[in-house]
N, CA and C of each residue as an Amber inpcrd file, in Angstrom:
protein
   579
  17.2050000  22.8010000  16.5260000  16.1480000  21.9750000  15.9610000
  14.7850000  22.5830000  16.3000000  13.7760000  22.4480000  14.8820000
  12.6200000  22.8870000  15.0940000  11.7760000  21.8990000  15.9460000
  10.4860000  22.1000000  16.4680000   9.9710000  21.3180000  16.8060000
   8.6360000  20.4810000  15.7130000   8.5350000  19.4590000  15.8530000
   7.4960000  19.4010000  14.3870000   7.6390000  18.8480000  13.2560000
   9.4350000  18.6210000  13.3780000   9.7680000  17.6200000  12.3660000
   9.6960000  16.5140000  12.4080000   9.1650000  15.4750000  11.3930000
   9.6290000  13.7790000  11.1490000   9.9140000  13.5400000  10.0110000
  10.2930000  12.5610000   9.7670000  11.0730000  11.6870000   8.7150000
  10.3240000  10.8160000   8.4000000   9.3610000  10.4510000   7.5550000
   8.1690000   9.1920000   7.4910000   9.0500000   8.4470000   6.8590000
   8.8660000   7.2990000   6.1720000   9.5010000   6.5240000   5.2070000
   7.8950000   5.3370000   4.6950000   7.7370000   5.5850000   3.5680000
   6.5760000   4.4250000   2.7040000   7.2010000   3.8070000   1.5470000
   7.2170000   2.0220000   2.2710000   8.5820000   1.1980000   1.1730000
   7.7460000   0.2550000   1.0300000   7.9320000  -0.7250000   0.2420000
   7.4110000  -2.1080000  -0.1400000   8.1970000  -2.1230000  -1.6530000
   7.3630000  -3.4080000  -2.2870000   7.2560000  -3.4450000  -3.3760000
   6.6840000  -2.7940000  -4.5700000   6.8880000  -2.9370000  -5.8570000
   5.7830000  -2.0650000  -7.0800000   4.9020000  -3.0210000  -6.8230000
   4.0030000  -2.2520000  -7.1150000   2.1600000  -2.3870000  -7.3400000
   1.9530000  -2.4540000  -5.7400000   2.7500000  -1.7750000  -4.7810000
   2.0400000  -1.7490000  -3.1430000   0.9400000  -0.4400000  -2.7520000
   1.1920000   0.1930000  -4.1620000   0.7220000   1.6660000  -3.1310000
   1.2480000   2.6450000  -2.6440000   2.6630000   2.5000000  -2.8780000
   3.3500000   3.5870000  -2.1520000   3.0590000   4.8210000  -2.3610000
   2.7440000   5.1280000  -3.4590000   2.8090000   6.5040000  -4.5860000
   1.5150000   6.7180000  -4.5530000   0.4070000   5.9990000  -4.2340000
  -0.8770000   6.6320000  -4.1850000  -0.9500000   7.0500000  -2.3160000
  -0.4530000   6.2750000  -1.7800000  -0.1200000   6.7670000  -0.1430000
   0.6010000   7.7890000   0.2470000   1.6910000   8.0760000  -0.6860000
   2.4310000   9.3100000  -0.7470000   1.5160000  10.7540000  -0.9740000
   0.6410000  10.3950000  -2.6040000  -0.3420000  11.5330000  -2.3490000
  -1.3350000  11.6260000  -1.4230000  -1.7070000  10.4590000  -0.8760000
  -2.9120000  10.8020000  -0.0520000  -2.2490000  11.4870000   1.2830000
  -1.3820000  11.2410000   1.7680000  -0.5350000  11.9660000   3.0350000
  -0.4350000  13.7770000   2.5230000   0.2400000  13.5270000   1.6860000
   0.3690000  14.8950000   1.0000000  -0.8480000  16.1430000   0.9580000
  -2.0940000  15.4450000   0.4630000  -2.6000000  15.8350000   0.0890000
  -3.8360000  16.5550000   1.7920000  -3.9190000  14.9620000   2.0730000
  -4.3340000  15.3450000   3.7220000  -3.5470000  16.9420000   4.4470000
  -2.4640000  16.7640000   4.3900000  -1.5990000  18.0810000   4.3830000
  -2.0670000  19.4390000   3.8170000  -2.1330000  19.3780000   3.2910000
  -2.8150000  20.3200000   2.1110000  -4.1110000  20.4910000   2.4390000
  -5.0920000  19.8380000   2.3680000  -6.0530000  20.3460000   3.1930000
  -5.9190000  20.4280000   4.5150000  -5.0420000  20.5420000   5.2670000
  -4.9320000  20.9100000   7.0380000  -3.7740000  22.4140000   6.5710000
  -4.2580000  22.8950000   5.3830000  -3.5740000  24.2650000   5.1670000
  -1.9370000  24.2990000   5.5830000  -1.4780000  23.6730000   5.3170000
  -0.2020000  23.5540000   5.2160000   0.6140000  23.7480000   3.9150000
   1.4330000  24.0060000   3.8950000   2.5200000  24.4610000   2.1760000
   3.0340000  23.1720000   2.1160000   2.9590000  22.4850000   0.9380000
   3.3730000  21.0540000   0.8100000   4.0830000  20.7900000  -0.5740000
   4.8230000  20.0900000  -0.8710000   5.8620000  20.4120000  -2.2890000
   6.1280000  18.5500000  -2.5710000   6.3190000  18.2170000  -3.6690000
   6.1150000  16.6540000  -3.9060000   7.3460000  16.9730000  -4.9620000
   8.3270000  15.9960000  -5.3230000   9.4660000  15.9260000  -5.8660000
   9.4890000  14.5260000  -6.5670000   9.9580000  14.4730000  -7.7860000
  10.5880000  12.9860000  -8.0620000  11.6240000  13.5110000  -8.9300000
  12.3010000  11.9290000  -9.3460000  13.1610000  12.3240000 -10.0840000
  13.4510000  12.0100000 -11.6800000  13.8810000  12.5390000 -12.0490000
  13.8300000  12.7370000 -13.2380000  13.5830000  11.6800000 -14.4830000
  14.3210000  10.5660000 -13.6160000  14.7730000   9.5110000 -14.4300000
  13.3950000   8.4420000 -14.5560000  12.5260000   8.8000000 -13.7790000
  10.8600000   8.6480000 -13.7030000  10.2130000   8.7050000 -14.2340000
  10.1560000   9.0520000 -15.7570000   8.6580000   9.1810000 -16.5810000
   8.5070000   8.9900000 -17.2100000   7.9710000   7.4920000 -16.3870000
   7.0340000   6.3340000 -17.2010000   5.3160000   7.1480000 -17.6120000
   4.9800000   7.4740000 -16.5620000   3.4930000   8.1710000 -17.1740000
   3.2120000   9.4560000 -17.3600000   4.2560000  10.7530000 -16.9780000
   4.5100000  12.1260000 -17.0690000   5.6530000  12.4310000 -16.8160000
   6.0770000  13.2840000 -17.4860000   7.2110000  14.3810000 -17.4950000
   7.1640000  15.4510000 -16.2240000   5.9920000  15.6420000 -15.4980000
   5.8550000  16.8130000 -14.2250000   4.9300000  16.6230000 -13.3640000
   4.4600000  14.9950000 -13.4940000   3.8030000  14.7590000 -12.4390000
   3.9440000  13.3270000 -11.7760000   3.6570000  13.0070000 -10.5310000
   3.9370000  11.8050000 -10.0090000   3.0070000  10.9560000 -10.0280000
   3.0040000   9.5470000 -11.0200000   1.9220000   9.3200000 -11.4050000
   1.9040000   7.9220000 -10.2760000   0.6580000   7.2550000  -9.9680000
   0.5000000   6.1230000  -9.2140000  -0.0520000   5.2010000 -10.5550000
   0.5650000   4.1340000 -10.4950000   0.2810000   2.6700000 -11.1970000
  -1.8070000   2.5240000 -11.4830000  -1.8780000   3.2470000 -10.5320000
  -3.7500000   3.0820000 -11.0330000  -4.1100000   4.2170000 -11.6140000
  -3.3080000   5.4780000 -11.5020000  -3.4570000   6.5840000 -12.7200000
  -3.8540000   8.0190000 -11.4070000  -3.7480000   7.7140000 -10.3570000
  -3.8330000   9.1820000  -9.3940000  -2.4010000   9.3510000  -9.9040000
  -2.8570000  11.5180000 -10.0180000  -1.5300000  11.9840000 -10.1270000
  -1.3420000  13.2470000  -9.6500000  -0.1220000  13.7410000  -9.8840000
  -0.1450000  14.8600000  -8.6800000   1.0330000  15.8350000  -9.2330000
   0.9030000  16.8100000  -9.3110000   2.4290000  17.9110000  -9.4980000
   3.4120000  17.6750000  -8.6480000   4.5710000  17.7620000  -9.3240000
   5.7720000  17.6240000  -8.9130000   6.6280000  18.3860000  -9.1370000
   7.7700000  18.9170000  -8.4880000   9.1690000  19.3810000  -8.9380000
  10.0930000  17.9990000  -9.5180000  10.4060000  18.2260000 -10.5430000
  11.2180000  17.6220000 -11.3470000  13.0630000  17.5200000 -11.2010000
  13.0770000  16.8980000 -10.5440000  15.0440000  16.7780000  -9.9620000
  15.8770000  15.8830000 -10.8330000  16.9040000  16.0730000 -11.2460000
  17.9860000  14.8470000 -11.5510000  18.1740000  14.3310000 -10.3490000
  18.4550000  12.7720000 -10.8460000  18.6760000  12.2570000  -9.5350000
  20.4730000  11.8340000  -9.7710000  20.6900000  12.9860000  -9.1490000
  21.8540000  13.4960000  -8.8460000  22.7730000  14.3830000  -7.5700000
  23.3770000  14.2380000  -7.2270000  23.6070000  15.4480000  -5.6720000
  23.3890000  17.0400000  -5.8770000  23.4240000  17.4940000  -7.1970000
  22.6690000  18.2070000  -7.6650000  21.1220000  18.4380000  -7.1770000
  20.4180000  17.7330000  -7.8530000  19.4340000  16.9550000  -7.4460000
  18.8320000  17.2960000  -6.3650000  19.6860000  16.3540000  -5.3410000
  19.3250000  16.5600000  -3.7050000  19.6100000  18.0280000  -3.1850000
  20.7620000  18.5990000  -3.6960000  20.4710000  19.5450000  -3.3550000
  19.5090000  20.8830000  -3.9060000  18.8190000  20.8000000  -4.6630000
  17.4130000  21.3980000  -5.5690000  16.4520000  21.2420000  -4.7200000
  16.4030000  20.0300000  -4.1580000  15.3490000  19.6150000  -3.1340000
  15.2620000  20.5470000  -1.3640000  16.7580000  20.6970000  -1.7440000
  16.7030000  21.3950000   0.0560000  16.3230000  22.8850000  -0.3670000
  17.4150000  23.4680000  -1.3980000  17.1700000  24.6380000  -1.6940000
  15.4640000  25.2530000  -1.9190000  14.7060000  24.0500000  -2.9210000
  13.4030000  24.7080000  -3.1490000  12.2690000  24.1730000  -1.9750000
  12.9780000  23.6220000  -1.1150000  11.9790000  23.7370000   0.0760000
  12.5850000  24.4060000   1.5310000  13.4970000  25.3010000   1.3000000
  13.6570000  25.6720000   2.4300000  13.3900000  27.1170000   1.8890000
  13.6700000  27.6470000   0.4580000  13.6140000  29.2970000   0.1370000
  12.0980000  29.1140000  -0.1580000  10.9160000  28.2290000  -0.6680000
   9.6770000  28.3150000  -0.5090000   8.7410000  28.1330000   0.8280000
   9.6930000  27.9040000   2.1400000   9.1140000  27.6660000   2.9170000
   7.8730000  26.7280000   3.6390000   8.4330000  25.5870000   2.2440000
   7.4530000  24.3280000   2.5170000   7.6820000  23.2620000   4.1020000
   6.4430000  22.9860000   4.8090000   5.8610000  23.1010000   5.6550000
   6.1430000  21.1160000   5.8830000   5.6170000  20.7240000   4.6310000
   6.0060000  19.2470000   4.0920000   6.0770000  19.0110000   2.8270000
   6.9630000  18.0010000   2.4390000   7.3390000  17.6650000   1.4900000
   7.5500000  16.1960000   1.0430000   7.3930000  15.7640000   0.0060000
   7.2470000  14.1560000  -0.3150000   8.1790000  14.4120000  -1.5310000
   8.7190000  12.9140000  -1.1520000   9.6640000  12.6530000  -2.3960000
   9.1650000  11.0630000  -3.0920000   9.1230000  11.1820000  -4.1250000
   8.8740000  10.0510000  -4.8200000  10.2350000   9.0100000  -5.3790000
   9.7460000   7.3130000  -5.2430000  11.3480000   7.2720000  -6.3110000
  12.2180000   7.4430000  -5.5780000  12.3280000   7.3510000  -4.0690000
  13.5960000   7.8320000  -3.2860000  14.7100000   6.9770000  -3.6190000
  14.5490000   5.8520000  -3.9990000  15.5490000   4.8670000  -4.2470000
  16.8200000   5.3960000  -5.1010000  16.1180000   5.9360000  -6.3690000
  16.8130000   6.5110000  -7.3260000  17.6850000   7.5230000  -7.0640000
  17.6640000   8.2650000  -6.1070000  18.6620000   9.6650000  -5.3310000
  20.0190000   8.8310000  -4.9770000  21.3060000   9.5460000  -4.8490000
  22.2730000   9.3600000  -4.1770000  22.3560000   9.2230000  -2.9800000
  23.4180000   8.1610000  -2.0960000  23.2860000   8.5150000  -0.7280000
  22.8260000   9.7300000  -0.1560000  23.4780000  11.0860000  -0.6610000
  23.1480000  12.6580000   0.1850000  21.6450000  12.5130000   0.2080000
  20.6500000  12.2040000  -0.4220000  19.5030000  12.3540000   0.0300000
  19.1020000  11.9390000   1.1530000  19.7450000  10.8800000   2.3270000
  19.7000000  11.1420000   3.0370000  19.7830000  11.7640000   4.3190000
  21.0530000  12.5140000   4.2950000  21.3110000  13.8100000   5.3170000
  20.8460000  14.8780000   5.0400000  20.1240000  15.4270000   3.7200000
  19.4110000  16.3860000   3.1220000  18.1050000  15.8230000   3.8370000
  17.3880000  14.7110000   4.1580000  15.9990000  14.7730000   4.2980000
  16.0510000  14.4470000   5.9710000  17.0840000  14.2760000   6.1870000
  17.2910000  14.2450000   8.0410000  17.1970000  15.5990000   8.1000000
  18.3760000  16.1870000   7.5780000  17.8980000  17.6380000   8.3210000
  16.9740000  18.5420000   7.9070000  16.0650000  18.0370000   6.5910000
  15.1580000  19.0060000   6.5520000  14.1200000  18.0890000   8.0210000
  13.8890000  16.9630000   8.2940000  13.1920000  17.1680000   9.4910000
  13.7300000  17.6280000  10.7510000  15.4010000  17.7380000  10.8430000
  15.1860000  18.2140000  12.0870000  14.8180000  19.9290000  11.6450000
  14.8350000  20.6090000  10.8560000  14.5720000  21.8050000  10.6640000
  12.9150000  22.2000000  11.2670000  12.2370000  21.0210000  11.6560000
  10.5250000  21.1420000  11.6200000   9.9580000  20.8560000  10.3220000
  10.3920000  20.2230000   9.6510000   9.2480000  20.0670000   8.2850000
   9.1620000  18.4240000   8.1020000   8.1130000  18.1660000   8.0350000
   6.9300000  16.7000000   7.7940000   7.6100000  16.0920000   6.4180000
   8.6460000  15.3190000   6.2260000   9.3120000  14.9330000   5.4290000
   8.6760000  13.5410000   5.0470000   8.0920000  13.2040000   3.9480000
   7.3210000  11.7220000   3.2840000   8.7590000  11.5500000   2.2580000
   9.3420000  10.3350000   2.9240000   9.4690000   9.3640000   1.5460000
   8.9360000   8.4390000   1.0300000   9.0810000   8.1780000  -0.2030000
   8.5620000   6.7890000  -1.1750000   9.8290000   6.5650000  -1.5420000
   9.9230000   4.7160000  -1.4400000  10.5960000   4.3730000  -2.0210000
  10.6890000   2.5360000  -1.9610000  11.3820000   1.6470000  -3.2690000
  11.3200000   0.5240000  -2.8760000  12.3980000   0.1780000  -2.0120000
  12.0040000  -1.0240000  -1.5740000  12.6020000  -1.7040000  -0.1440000
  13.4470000  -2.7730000  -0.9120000  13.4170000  -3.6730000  -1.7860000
  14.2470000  -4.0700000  -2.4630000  14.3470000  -3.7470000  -3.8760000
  15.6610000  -4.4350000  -4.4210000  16.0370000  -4.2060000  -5.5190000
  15.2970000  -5.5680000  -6.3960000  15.5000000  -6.0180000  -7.9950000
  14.8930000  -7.1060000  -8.3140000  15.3880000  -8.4080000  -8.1380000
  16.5430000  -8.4190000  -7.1850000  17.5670000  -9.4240000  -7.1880000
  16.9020000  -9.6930000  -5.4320000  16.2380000  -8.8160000  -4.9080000
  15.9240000  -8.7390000  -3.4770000  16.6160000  -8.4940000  -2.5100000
  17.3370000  -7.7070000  -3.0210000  18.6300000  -7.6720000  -2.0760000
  17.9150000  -5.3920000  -1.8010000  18.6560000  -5.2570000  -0.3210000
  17.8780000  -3.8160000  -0.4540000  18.4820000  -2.5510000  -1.0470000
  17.8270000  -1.9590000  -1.6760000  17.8710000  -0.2690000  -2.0360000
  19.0280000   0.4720000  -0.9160000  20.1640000   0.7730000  -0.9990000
  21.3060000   1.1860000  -0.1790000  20.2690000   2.2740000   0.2950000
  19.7740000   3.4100000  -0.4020000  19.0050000   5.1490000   0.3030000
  17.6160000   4.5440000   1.0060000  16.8970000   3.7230000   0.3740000
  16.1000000   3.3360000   1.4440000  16.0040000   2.6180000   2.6080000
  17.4610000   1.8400000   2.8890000  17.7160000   1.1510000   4.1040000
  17.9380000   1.9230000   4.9520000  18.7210000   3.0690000   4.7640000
  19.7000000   4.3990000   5.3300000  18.7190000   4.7610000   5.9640000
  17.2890000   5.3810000   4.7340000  16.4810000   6.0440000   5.7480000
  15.1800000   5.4610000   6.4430000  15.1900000   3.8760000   6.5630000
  14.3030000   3.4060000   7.2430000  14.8820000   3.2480000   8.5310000
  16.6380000   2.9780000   8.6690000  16.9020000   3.1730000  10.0000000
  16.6960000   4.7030000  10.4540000  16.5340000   5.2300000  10.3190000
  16.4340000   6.9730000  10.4980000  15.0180000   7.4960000  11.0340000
  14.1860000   7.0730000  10.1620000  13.0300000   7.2880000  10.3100000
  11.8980000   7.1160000  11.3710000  10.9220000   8.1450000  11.6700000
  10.1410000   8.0230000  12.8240000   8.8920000   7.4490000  12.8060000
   8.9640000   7.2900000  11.3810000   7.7970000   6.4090000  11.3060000
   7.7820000   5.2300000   9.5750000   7.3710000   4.2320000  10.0460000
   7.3800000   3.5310000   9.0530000   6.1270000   3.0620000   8.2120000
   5.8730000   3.2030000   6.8930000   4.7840000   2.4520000   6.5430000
   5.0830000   1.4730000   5.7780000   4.8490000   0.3260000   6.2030000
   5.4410000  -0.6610000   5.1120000   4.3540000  -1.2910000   4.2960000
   4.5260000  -2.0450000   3.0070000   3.2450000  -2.1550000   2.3960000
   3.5500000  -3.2450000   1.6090000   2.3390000  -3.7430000   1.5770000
   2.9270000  -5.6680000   0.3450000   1.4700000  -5.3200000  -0.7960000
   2.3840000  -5.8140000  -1.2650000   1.5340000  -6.1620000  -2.2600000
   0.7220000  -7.1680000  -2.8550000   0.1370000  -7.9150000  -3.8710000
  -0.3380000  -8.7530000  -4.2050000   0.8440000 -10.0050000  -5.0250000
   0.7110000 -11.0360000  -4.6390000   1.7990000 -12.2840000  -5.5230000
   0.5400000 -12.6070000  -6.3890000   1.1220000 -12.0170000  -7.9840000
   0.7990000 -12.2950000  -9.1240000   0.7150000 -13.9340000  -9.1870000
   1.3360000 -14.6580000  -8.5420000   1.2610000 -16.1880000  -8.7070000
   0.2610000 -16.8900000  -7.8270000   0.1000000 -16.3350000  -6.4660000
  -0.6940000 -17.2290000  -5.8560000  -1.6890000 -16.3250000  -4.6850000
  -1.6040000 -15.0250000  -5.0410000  -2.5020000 -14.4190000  -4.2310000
  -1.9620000 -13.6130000  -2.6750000  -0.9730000 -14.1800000  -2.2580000
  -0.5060000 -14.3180000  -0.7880000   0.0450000 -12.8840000  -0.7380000
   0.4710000 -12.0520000   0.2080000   0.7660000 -10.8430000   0.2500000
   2.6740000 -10.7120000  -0.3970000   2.5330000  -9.9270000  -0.9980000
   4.0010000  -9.9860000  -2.1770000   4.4020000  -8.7340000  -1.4280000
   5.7840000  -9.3330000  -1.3380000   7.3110000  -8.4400000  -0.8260000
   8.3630000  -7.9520000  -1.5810000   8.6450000  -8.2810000  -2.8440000
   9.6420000  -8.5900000  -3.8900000   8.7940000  -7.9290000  -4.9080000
   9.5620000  -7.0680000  -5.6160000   9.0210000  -6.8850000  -7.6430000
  10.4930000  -7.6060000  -8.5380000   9.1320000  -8.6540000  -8.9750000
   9.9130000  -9.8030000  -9.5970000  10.2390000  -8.7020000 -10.9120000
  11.5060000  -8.9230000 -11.5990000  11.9210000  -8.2230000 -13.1040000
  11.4420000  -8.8410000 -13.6420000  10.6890000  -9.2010000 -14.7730000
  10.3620000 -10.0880000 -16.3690000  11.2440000  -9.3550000 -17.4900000
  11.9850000 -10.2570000 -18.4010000  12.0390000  -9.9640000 -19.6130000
  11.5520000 -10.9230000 -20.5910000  11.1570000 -10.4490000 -21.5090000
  10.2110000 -11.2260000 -22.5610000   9.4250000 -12.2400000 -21.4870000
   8.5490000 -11.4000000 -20.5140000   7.8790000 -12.5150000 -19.7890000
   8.5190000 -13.6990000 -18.9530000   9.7560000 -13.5020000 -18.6880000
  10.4810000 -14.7300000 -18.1040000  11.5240000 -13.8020000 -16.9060000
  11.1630000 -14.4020000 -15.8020000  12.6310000 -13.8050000 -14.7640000
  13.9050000 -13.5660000 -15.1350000  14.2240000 -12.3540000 -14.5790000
  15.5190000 -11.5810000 -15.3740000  16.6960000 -12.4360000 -14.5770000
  17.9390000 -12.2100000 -15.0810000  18.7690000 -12.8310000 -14.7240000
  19.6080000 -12.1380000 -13.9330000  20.3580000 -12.6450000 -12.3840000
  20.6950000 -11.8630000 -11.6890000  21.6600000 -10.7980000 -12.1220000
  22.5770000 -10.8910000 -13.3940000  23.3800000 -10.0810000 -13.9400000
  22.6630000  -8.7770000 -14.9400000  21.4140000  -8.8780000 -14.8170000
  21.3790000  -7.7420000 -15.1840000  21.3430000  -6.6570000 -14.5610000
  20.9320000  -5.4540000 -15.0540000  21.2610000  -3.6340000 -14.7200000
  20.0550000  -4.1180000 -13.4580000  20.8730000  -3.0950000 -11.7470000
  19.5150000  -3.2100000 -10.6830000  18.7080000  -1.7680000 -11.0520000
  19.0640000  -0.8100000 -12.0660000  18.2710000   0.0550000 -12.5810000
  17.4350000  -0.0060000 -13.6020000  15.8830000  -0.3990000 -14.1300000
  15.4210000  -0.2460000 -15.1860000  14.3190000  -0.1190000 -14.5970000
  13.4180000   1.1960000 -14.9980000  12.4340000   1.9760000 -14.5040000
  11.3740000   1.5430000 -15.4800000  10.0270000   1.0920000 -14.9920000
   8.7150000   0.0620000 -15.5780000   8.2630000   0.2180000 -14.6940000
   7.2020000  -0.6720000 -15.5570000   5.9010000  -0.5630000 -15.0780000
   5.3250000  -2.4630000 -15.5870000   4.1730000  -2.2790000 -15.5020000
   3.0090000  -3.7370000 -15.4740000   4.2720000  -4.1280000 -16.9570000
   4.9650000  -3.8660000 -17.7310000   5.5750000  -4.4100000 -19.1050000
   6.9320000  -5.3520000 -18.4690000   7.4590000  -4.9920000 -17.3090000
   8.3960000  -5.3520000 -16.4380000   8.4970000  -6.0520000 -15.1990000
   7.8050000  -5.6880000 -14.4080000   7.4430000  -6.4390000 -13.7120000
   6.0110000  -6.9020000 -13.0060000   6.3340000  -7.4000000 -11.9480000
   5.4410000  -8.4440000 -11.2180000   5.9370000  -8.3990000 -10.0630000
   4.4670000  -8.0810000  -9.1380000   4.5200000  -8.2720000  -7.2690000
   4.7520000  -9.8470000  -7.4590000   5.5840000 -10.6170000  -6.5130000
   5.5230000 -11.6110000  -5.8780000   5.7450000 -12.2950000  -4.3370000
   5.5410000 -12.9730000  -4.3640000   6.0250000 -13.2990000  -2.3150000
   6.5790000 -13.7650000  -3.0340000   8.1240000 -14.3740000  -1.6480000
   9.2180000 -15.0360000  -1.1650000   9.2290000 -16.4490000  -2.0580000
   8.2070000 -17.0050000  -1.5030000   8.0370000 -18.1220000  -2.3920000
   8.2410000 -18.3370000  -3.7310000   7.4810000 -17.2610000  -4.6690000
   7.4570000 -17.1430000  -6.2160000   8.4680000 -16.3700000  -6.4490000
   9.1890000 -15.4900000  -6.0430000   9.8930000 -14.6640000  -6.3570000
  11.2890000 -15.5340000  -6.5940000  11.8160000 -15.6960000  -8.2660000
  12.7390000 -15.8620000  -9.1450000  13.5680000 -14.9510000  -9.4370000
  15.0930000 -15.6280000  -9.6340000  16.4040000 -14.8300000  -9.7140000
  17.3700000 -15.5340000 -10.2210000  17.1150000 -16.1370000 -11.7380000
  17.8680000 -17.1980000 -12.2090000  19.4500000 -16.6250000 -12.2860000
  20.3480000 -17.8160000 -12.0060000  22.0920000 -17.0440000 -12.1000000
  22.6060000 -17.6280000 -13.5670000
């Protein structure tokens, strides 16, 4: 093991920030002259095809992955033969379990490993890859968001369809934006059966 490695993890809800916190870490990096590489995955683009966009419109280059074990492994390969220093992944949710023993050992290798990813699903129940690697992780940023209903700090991204709470039987995959959902707290947060 190198010395120098961590495992960050940045989770909450949509509309928390994660993805504009992801670049600003990144980017801090980058100016402290470091080699830094940002990843999402494929199945991602709602606002670009090759870049990682944040909900208020900061955006940033990316390597482009299936989120597939494939995938994860693209991620080790093009940051260990480019010799990136740190690396952020966007969207971590969306990866297969292996993304997490791929991003353990790229930190124990010495490299400054950022994930993004949500903390629950729309049913509120949690993201299997982001639970994995919040127990793992050396550092946590957790982040709330705003409850569209009453102001109070929101934990949950409520699903809407046609404007109305989705029903617990639907797909826990459908990738949106402000057309889909809604930050809410505990309180407001709906899950009709």
């Amino acid at each position: 093991m190198h010395p120098g490695g961590i495992l960050e993890v940045i989770t909450g809800p949509m509309f928390a920030g994660k993805t504009t916190e992801l670049i600003k870490r990144i980017e801090r990096q980058i100016f402290a002259k470091r080699k830094a590489a940002l990843f999402k995955p494929a199945i991602d683009n709602r606002y670009s095809e090759r870049e990682i966009v944040a909900h208020n419109g900061l955006r940033y280059e990316a390597f482009v992955v299936p989120a597939t074990v494939e995938g994860v492994e693209k991620i080790r390969e093009i940051t260990l033969e480019g010799n990136y220093e740190v690396v952020g992944i966007d969207e971590v949710q969306f990866f297969p379990m292996d993304i997490v023993g791929v991003l353990n050992e790229l930190a124990d290798r010495g490299i400054y490993v950022i994930a993004s990813g949500l903390n629950l699903d729309f049913k509120a129940d949690p993201f299997p890859v982001t639970r994995e690697l919040l127990v793992r992780a050396d550092n946590i940023i957790y982040l709330t968001a705003v409850c569209t209903i009453c102001g109070r700090p929101a934990t949950r991204s409520q699903r809407l369809i046609d404007g109305k709470p989705a029903p617990r039987d639907s797909p826990v995959i459908l990738v949106g934006g402000r057309e889909s959902y809604e930050a809410r707290c505990r309180e407001h947060h709906v899950v009709p059966d």
